Tab-separated table of C-alpha atoms in Angstrom:
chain	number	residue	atom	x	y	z
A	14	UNK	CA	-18.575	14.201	11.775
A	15	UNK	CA	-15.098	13.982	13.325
A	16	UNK	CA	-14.663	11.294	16.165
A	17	UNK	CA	-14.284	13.203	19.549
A	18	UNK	CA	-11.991	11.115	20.337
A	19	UNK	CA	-9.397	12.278	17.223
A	20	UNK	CA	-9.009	15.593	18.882
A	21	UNK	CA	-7.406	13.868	21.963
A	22	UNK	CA	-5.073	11.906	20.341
A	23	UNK	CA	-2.357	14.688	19.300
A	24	UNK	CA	-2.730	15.730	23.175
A	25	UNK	CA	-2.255	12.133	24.153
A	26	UNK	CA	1.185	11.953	21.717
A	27	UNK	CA	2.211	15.698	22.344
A	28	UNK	CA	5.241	14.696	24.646
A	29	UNK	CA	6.486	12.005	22.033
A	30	UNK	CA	9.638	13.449	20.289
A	31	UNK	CA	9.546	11.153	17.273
A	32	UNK	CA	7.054	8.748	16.225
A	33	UNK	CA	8.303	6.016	13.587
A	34	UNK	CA	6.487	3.979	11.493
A	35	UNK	CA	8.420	0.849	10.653
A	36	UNK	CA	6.886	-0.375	7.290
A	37	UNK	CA	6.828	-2.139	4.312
A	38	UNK	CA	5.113	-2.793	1.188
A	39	UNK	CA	4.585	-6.544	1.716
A	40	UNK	CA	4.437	-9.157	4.265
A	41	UNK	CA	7.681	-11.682	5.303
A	42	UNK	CA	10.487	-9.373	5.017
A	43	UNK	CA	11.460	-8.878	8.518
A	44	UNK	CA	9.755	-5.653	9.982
A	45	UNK	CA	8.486	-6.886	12.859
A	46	UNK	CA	12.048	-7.878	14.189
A	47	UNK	CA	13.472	-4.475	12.911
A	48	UNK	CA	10.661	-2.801	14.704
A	49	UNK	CA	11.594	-4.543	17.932
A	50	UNK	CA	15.262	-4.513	17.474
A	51	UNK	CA	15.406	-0.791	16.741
A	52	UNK	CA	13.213	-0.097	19.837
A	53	UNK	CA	15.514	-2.074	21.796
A	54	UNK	CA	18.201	-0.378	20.470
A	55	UNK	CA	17.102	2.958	21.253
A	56	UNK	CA	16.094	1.957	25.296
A	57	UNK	CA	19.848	0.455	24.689
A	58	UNK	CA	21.702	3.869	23.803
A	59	UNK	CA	19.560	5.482	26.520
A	60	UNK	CA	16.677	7.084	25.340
A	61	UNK	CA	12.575	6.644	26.667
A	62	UNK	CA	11.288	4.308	24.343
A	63	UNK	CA	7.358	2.867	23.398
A	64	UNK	CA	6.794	-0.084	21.140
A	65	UNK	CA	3.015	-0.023	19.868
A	66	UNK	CA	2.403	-3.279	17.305
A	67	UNK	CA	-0.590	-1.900	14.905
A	68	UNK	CA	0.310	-5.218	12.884
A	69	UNK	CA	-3.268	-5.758	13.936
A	70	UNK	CA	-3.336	-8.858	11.058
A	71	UNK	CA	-0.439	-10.702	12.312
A	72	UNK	CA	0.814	-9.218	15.366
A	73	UNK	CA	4.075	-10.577	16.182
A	74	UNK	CA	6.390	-8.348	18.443
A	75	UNK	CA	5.167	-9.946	21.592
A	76	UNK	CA	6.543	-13.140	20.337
A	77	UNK	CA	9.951	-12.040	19.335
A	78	UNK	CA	10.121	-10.188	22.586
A	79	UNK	CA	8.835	-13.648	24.363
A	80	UNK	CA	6.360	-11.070	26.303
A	81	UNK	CA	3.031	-13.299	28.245
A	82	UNK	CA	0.960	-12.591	30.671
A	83	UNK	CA	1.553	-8.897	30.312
A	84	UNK	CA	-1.362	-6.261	31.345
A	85	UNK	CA	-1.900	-2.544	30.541
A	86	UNK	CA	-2.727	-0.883	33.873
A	87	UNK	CA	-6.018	1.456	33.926
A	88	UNK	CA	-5.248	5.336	35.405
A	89	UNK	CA	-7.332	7.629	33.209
A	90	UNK	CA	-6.728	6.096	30.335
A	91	UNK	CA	-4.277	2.636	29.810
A	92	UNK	CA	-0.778	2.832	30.721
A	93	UNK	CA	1.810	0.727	28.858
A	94	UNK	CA	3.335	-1.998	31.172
A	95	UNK	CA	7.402	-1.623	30.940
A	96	UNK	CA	9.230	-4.923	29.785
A	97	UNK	CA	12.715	-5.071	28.801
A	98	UNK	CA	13.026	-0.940	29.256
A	99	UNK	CA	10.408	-0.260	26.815
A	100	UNK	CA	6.786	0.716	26.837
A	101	UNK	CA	4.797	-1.892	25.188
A	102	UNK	CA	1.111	-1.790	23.658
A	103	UNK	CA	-0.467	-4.477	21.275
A	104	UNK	CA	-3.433	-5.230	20.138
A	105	UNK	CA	-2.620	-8.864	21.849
A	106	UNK	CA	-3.609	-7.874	25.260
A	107	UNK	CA	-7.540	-7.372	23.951
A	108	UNK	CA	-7.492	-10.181	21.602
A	109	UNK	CA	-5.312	-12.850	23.438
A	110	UNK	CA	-4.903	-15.959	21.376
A	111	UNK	CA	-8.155	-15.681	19.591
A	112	UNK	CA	-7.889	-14.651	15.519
A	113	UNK	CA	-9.195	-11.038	15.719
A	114	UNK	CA	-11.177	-10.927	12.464
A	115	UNK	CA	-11.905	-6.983	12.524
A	116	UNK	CA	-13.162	-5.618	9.554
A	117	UNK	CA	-11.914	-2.379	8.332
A	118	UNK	CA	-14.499	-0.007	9.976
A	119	UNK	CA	-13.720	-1.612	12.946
A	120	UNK	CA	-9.448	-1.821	12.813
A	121	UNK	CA	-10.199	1.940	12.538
A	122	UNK	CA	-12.263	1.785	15.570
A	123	UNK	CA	-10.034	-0.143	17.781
A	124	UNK	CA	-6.762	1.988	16.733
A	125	UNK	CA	-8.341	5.258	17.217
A	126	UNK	CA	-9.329	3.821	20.512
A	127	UNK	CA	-6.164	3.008	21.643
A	128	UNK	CA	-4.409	6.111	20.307
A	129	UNK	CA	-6.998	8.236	22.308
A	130	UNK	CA	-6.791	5.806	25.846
A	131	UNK	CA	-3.117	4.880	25.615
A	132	UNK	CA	-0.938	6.749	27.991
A	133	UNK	CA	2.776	6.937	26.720
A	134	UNK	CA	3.582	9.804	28.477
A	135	UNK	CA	7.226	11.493	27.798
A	136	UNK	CA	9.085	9.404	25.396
A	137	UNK	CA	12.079	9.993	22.750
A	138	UNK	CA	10.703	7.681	20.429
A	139	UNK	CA	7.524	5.791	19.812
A	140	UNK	CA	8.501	2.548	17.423
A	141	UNK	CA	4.933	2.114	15.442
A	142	UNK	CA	4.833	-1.644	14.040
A	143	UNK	CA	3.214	-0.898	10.934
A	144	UNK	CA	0.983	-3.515	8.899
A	145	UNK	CA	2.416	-4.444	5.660
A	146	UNK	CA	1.474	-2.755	2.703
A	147	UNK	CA	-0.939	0.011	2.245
A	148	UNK	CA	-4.005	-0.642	4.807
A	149	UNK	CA	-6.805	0.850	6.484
A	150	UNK	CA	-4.095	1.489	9.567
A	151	UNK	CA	-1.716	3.351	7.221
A	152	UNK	CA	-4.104	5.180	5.792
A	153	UNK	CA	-5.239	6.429	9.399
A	154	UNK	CA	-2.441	7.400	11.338
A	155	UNK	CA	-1.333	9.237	8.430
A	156	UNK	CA	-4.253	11.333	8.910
A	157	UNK	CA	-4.350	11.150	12.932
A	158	UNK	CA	-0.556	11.708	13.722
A	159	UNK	CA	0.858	15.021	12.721
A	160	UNK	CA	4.064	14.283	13.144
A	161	UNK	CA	4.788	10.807	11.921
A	162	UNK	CA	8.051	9.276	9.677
A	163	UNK	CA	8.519	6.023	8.127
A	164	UNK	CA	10.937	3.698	8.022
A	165	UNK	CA	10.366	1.470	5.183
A	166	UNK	CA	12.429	-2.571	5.390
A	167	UNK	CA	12.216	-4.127	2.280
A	168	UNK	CA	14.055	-7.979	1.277
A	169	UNK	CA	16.474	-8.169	-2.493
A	170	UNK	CA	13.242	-9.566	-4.124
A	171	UNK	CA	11.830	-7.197	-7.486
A	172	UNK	CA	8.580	-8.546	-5.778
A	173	UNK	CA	9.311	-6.948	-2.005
A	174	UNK	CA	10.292	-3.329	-3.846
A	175	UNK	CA	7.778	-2.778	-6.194
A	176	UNK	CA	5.013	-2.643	-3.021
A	177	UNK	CA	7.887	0.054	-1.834
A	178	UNK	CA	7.458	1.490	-5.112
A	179	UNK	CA	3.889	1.883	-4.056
A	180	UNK	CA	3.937	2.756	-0.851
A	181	UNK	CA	6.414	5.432	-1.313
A	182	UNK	CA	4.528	6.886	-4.111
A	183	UNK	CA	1.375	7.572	-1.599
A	184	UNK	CA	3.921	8.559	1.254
A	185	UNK	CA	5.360	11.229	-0.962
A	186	UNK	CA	2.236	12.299	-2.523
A	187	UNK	CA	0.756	13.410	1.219
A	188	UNK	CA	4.010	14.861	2.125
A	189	UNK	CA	5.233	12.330	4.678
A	190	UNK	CA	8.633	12.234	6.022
A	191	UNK	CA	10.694	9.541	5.457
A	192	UNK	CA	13.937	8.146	7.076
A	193	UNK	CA	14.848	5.743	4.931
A	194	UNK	CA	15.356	2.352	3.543
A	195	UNK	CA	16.482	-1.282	4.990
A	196	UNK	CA	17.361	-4.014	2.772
A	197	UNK	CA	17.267	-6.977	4.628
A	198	UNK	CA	17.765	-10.241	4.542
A	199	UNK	CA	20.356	-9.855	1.864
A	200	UNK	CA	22.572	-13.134	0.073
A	201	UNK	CA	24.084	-11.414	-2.445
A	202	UNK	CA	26.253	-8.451	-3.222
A	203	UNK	CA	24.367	-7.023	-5.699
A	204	UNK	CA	23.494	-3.541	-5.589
A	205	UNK	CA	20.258	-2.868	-7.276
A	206	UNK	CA	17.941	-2.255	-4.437
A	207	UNK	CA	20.661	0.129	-3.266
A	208	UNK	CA	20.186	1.815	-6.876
A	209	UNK	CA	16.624	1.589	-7.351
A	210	UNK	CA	16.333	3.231	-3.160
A	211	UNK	CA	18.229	6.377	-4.791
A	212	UNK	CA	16.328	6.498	-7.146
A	213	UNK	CA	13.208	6.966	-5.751
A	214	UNK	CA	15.196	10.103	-3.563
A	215	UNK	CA	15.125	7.868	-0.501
A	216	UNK	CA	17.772	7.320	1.462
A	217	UNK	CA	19.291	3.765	1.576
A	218	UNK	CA	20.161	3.060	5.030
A	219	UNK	CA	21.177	-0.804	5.329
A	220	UNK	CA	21.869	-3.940	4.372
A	221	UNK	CA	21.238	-6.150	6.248
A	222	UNK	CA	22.732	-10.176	5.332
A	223	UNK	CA	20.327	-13.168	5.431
A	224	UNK	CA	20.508	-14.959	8.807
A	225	UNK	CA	19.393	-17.724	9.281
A	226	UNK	CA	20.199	-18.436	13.062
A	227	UNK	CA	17.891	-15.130	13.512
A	228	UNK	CA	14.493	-17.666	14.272
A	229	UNK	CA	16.299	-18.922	17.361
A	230	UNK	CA	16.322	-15.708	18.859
A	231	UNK	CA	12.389	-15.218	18.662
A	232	UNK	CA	11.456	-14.407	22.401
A	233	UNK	CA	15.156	-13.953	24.021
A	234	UNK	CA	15.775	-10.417	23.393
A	235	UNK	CA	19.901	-11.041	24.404
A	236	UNK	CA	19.762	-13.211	21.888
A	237	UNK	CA	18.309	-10.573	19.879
A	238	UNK	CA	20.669	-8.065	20.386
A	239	UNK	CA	23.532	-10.333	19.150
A	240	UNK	CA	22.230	-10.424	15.603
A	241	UNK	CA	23.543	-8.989	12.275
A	242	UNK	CA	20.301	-7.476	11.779
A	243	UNK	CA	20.660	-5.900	15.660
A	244	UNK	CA	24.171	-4.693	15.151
A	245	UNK	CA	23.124	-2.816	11.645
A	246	UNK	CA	20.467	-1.528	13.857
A	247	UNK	CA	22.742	0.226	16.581
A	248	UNK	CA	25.120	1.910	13.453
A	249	UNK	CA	21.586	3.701	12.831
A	250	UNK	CA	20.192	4.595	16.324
A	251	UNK	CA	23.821	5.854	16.843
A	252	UNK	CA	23.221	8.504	14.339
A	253	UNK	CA	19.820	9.338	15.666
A	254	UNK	CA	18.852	12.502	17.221
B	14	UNK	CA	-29.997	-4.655	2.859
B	15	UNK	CA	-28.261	-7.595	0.636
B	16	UNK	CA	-25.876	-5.978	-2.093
B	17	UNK	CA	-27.809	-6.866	-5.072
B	18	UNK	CA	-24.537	-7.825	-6.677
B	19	UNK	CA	-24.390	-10.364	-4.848
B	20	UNK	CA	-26.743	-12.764	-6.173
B	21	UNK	CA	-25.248	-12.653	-8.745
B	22	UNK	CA	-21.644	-14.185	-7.835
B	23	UNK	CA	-22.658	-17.439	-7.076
B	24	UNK	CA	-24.527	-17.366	-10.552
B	25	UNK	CA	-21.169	-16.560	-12.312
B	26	UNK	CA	-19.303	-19.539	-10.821
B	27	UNK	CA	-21.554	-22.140	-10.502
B	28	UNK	CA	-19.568	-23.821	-13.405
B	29	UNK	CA	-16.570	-23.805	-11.657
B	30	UNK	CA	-15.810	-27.300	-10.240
B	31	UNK	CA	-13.069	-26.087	-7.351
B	32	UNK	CA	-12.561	-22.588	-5.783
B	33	UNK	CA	-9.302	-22.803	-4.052
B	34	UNK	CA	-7.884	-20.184	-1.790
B	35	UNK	CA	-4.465	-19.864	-1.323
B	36	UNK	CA	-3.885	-18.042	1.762
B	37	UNK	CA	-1.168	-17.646	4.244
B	38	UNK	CA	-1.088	-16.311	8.173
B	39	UNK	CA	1.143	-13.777	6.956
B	40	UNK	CA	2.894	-11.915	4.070
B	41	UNK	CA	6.228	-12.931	2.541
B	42	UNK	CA	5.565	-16.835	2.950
B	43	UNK	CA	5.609	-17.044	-0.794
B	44	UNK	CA	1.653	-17.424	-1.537
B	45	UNK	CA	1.727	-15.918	-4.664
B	46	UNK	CA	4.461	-17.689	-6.171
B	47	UNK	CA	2.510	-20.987	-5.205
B	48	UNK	CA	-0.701	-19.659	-6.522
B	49	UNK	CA	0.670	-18.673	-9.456
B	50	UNK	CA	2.459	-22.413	-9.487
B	51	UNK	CA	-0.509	-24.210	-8.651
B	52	UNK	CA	-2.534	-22.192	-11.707
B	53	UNK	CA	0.449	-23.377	-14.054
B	54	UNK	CA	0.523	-26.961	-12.524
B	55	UNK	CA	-3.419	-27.560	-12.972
B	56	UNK	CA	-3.098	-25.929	-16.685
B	57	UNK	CA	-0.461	-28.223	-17.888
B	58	UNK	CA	-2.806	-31.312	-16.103
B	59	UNK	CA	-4.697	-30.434	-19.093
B	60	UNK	CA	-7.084	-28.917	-16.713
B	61	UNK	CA	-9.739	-25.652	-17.050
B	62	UNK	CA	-7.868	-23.357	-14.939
B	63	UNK	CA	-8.605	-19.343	-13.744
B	64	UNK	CA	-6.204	-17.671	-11.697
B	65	UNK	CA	-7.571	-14.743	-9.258
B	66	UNK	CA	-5.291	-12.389	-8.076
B	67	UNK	CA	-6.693	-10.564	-4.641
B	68	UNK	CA	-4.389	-9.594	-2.562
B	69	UNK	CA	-5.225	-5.949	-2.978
B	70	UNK	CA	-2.424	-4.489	-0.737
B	71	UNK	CA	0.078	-5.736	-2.601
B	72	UNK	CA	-0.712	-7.679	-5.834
B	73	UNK	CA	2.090	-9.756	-7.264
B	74	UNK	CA	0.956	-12.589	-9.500
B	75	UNK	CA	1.166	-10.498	-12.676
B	76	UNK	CA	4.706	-10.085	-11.592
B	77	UNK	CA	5.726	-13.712	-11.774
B	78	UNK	CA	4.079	-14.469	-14.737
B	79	UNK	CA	5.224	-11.490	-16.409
B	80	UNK	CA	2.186	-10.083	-17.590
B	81	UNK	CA	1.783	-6.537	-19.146
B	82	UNK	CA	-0.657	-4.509	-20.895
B	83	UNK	CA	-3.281	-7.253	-20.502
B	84	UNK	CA	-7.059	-6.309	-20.285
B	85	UNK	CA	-9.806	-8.129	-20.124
B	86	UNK	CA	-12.550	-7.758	-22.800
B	87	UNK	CA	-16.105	-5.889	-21.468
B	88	UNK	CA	-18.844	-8.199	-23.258
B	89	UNK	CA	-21.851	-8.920	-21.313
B	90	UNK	CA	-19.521	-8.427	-17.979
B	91	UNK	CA	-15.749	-8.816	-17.982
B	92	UNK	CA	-13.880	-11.669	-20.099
B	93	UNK	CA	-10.987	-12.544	-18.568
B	94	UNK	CA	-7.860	-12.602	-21.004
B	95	UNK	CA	-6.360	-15.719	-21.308
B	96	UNK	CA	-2.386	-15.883	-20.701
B	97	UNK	CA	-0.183	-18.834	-20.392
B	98	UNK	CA	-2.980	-21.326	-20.898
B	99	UNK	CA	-5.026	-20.022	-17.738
B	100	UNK	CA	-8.029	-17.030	-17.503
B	101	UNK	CA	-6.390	-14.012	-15.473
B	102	UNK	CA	-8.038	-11.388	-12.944
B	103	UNK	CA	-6.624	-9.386	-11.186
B	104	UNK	CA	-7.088	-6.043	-9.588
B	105	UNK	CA	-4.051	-4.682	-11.403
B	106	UNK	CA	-6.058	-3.950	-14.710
B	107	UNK	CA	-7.940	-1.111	-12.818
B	108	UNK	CA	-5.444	0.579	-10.342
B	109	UNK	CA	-2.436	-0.361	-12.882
B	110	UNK	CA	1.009	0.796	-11.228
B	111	UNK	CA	-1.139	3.051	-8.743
B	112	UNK	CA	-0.889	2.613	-5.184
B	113	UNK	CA	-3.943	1.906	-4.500
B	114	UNK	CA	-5.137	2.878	-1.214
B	115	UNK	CA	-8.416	1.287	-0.502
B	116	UNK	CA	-10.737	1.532	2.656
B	117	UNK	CA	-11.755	-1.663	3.969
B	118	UNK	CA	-15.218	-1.219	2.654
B	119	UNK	CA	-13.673	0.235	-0.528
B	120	UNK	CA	-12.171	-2.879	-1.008
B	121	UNK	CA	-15.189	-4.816	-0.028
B	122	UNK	CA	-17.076	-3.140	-2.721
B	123	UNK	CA	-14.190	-3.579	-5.650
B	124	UNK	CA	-14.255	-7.310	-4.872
B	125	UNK	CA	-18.413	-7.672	-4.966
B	126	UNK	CA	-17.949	-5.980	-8.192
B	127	UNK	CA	-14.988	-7.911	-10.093
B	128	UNK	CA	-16.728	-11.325	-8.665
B	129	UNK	CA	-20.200	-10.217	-9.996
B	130	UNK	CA	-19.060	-9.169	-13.635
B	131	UNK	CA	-16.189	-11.553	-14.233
B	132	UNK	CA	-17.397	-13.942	-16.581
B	133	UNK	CA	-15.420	-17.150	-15.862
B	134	UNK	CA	-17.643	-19.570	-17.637
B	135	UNK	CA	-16.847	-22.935	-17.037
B	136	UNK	CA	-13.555	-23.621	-15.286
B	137	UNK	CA	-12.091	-27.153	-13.244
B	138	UNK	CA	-10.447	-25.345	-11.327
B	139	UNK	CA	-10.600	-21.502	-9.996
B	140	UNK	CA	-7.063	-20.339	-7.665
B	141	UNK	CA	-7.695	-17.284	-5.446
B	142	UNK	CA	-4.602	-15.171	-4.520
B	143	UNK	CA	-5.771	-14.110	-0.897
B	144	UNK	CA	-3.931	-11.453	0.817
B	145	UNK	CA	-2.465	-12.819	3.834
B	146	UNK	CA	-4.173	-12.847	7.287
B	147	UNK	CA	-7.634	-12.452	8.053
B	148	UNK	CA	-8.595	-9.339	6.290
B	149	UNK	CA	-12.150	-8.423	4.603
B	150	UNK	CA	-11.233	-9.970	1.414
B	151	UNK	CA	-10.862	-13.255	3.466
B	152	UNK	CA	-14.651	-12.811	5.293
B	153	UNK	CA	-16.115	-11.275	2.415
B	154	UNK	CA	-15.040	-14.344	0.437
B	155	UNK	CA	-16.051	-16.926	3.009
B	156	UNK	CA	-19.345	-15.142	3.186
B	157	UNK	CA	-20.400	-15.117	-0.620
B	158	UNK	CA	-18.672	-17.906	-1.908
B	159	UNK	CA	-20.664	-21.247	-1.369
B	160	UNK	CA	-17.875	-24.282	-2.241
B	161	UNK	CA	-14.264	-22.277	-1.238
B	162	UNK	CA	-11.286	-24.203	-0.261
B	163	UNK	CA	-8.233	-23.126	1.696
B	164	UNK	CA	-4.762	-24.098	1.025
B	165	UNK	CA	-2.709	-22.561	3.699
B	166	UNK	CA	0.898	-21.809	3.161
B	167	UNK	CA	3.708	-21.076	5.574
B	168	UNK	CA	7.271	-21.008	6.663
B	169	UNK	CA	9.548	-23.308	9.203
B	170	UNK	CA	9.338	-19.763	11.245
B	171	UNK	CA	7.564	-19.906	14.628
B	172	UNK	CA	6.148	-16.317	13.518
B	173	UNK	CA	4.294	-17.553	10.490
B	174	UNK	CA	2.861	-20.660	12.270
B	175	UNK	CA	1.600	-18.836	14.735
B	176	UNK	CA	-0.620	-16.844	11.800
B	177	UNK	CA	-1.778	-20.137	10.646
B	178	UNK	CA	-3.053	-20.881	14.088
B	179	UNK	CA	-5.132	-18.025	13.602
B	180	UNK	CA	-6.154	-18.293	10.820
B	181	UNK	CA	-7.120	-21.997	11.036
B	182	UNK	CA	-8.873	-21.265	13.529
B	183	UNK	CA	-11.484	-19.202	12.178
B	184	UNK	CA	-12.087	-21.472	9.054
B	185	UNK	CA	-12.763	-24.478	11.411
B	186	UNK	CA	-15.445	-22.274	13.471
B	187	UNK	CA	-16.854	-21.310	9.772
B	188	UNK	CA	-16.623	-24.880	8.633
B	189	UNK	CA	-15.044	-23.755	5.928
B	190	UNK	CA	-12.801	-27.173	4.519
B	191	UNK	CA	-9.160	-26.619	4.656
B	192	UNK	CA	-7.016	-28.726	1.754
B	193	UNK	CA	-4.066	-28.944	4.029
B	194	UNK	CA	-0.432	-26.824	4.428
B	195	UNK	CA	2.434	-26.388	2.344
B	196	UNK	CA	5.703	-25.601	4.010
B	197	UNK	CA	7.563	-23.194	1.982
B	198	UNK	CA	11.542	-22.036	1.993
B	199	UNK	CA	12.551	-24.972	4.359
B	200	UNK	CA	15.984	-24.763	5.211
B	201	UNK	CA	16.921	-27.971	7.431
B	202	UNK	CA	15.085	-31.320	8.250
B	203	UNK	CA	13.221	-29.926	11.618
B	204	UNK	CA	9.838	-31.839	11.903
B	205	UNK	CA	8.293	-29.285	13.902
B	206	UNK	CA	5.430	-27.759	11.755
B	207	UNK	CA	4.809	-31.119	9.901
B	208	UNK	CA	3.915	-32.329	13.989
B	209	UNK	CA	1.688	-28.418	14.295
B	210	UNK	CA	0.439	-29.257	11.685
B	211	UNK	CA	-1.287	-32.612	12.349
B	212	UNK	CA	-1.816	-31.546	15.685
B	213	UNK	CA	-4.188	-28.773	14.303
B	214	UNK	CA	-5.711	-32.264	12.366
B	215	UNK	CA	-5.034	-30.424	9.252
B	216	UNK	CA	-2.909	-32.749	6.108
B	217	UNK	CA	0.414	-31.650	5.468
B	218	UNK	CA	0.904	-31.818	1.926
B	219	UNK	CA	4.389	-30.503	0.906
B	220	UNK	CA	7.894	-29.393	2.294
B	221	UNK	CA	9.303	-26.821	-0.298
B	222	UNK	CA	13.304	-26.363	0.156
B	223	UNK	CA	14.416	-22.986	0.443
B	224	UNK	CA	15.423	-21.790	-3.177
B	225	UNK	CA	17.352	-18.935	-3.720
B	226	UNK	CA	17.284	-19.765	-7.438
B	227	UNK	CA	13.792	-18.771	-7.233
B	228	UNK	CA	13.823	-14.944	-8.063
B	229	UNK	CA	15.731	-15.433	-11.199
B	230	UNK	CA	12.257	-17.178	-11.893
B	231	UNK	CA	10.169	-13.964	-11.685
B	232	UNK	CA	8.568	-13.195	-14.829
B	233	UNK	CA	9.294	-15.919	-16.227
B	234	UNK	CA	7.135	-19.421	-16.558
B	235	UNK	CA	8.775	-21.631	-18.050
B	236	UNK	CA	11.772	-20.854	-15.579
B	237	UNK	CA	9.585	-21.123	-12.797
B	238	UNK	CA	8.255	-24.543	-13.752
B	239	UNK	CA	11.459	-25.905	-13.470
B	240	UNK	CA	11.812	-25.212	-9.923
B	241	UNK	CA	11.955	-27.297	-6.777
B	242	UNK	CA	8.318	-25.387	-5.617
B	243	UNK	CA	6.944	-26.423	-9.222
B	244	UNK	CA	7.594	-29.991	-8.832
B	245	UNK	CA	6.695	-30.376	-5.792
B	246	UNK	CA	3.272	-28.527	-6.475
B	247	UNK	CA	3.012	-30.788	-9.574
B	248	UNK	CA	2.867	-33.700	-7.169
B	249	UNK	CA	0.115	-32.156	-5.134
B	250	UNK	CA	-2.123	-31.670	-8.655
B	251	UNK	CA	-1.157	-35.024	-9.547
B	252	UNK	CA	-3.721	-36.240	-6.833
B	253	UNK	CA	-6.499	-33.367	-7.219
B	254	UNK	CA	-9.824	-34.568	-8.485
């Protein structure tokens, strides 16, 4: 039997331009900071923007954007607070502090709860932070969100790109759009993840060099947008339609 | 109803002495490369050692050991092969290169089925490779494994202690004994998650510079015992009963 609540979620994303998934195949290799920086970059250059963390393991984007205290409001369904220009949702405002040890079944419960409640509204771009690797959350807003793309971040290391390997394997298998690849945190100028992107038909979009001032800009978002990693960001929001 | 599998785990390794968990907040904090380490370290102790690899999203030990074509033998349940002195699982031998795209319960039921057939015998020591977070492996484990162990690793980065909080958190609610935390890639002389650390009253065993040596390592063991991570885990094994 199909959820009632799956048939409202399309209606509740219809106004949504693009939806991104910001991904990877493993954990540690910077997507949570590219998810916020490229949001950031897109309320930057002037377009509606929503942030939704689905990192519902490790949700982190609320630190790097130093966001407390913060609230959805409830108006027929839960709308987003604002904070630095952007609409934000996580899975922090139900869970606080507290580890949230949700099985499966029930990840899959709470997202397509707050799919179906969340109010987003009009928006250019929704910035999806995406848990790492191939999970239960994957899996289902593949199937719930007609129109989503991914944006896959990987680091140099052979053991960060063969989970790409993987996930773009499943990605291409159900037909799903995708923009392209970051290499980040980079110390070298070798060229192989560049080689083995093409490879795979993807498009190699960045790379992004090691930084390792980046950790003092967790929660000061105009410290943020000072970065290497932020700067490589705008080059590719700049192209964005 | 009680999986009738899983009487039968706690059957299969009550001859192991120590079930350690190596487990991390979040991804990309270099778990695997210290589970792998710690295998090596306890093997070359002159110690009975198995090395579990269950981080089903994105399984890497086989990487850094460079293992291929390995299987393990079906006699009366599954035999582990033996490779680089140490008894090898991992959830590679059945979904190979695959991505494989497990439900939560999927997974569930893959790990009730590789800990009820795999035939460890008698072991000193038996090293999990957890995925990182809380995730069902993590529960599941917790739940059907009498005597397991944590050994929590993470980075200097605010973002990865904050996991650890987390995940700490839980295991001291479950009672569930927690070795202590290594700090991995460390890249100056701050004192700040040695101070976390004990604050959370857990030991903190090791500080592991930042190696960028390290992925030259990657496939290879008797590279990788030469490494700053290797000797320091070697000290930590010196003092394991």
């Amino acid at each position: 039997m199909v959820d009632p609540r799956e048939s409202i979620i399309n209606e509740r994303l219809k106004n949504i331009r693009r939806i991104i998934a910001v991904s990877s195949g493993k954990g540690g290799v910077g997507k949570s900071l590219v998810a916020s920086t490229l949001a950031l970059a897109l309320v930057e250059k002037g377009c509606s923007v929503g942030l939704f963390d689905l990192d519902f393991t490790s949700p982190s984007t609320h630190i790097i954007l130093g966001i407390e205290g913060l609230q959805p409001k409830e108006d027929k369904g839960l709308v987003p607070p604002v904070v630095h220009g952007l609409k934000y949702m996580s899975i922090i405002y139900f869970s606080g502090e507290r580890p949230a040890p949700l099985r499966g079944a029930d990840v899959s419960n709470a997202l397509i709860e707050l799919l179906s409640i969340t109010r987003w509204e009009k928006l250019d771009y929704l910035v999806l932070d995406m848990p790492p690797g191939i999970s239960d959350v994957t899996l289902d807003l593949i199937r719930l969100i007609r129109n989503i793309e991914f944006l896959i971040i990987t680091t140099p290391s052979q053991l960060a790109f063969e989970t790409v390997r993987k996930l773009t394997s499943l990605l291409k298998e159900l037909k799903i759009p995708i923009i392209g690849v970051i290499e980040n945190m980079k110390m070298d100028k070798s060229k192989a993840i560049r080689e083995e992107t093409r490879k795979l038909g993807l498009a190699y979009l960045s790379a992004v060099a090691y930084d390792t001032k980046i950790e003092e800009t967790i929660g000061n978002v105009s410290k943020l947008a000072d970065t290497t990693l932020a700067n490589e960001i705008k080059k590719i929001t700049a192209d964005m339609q």
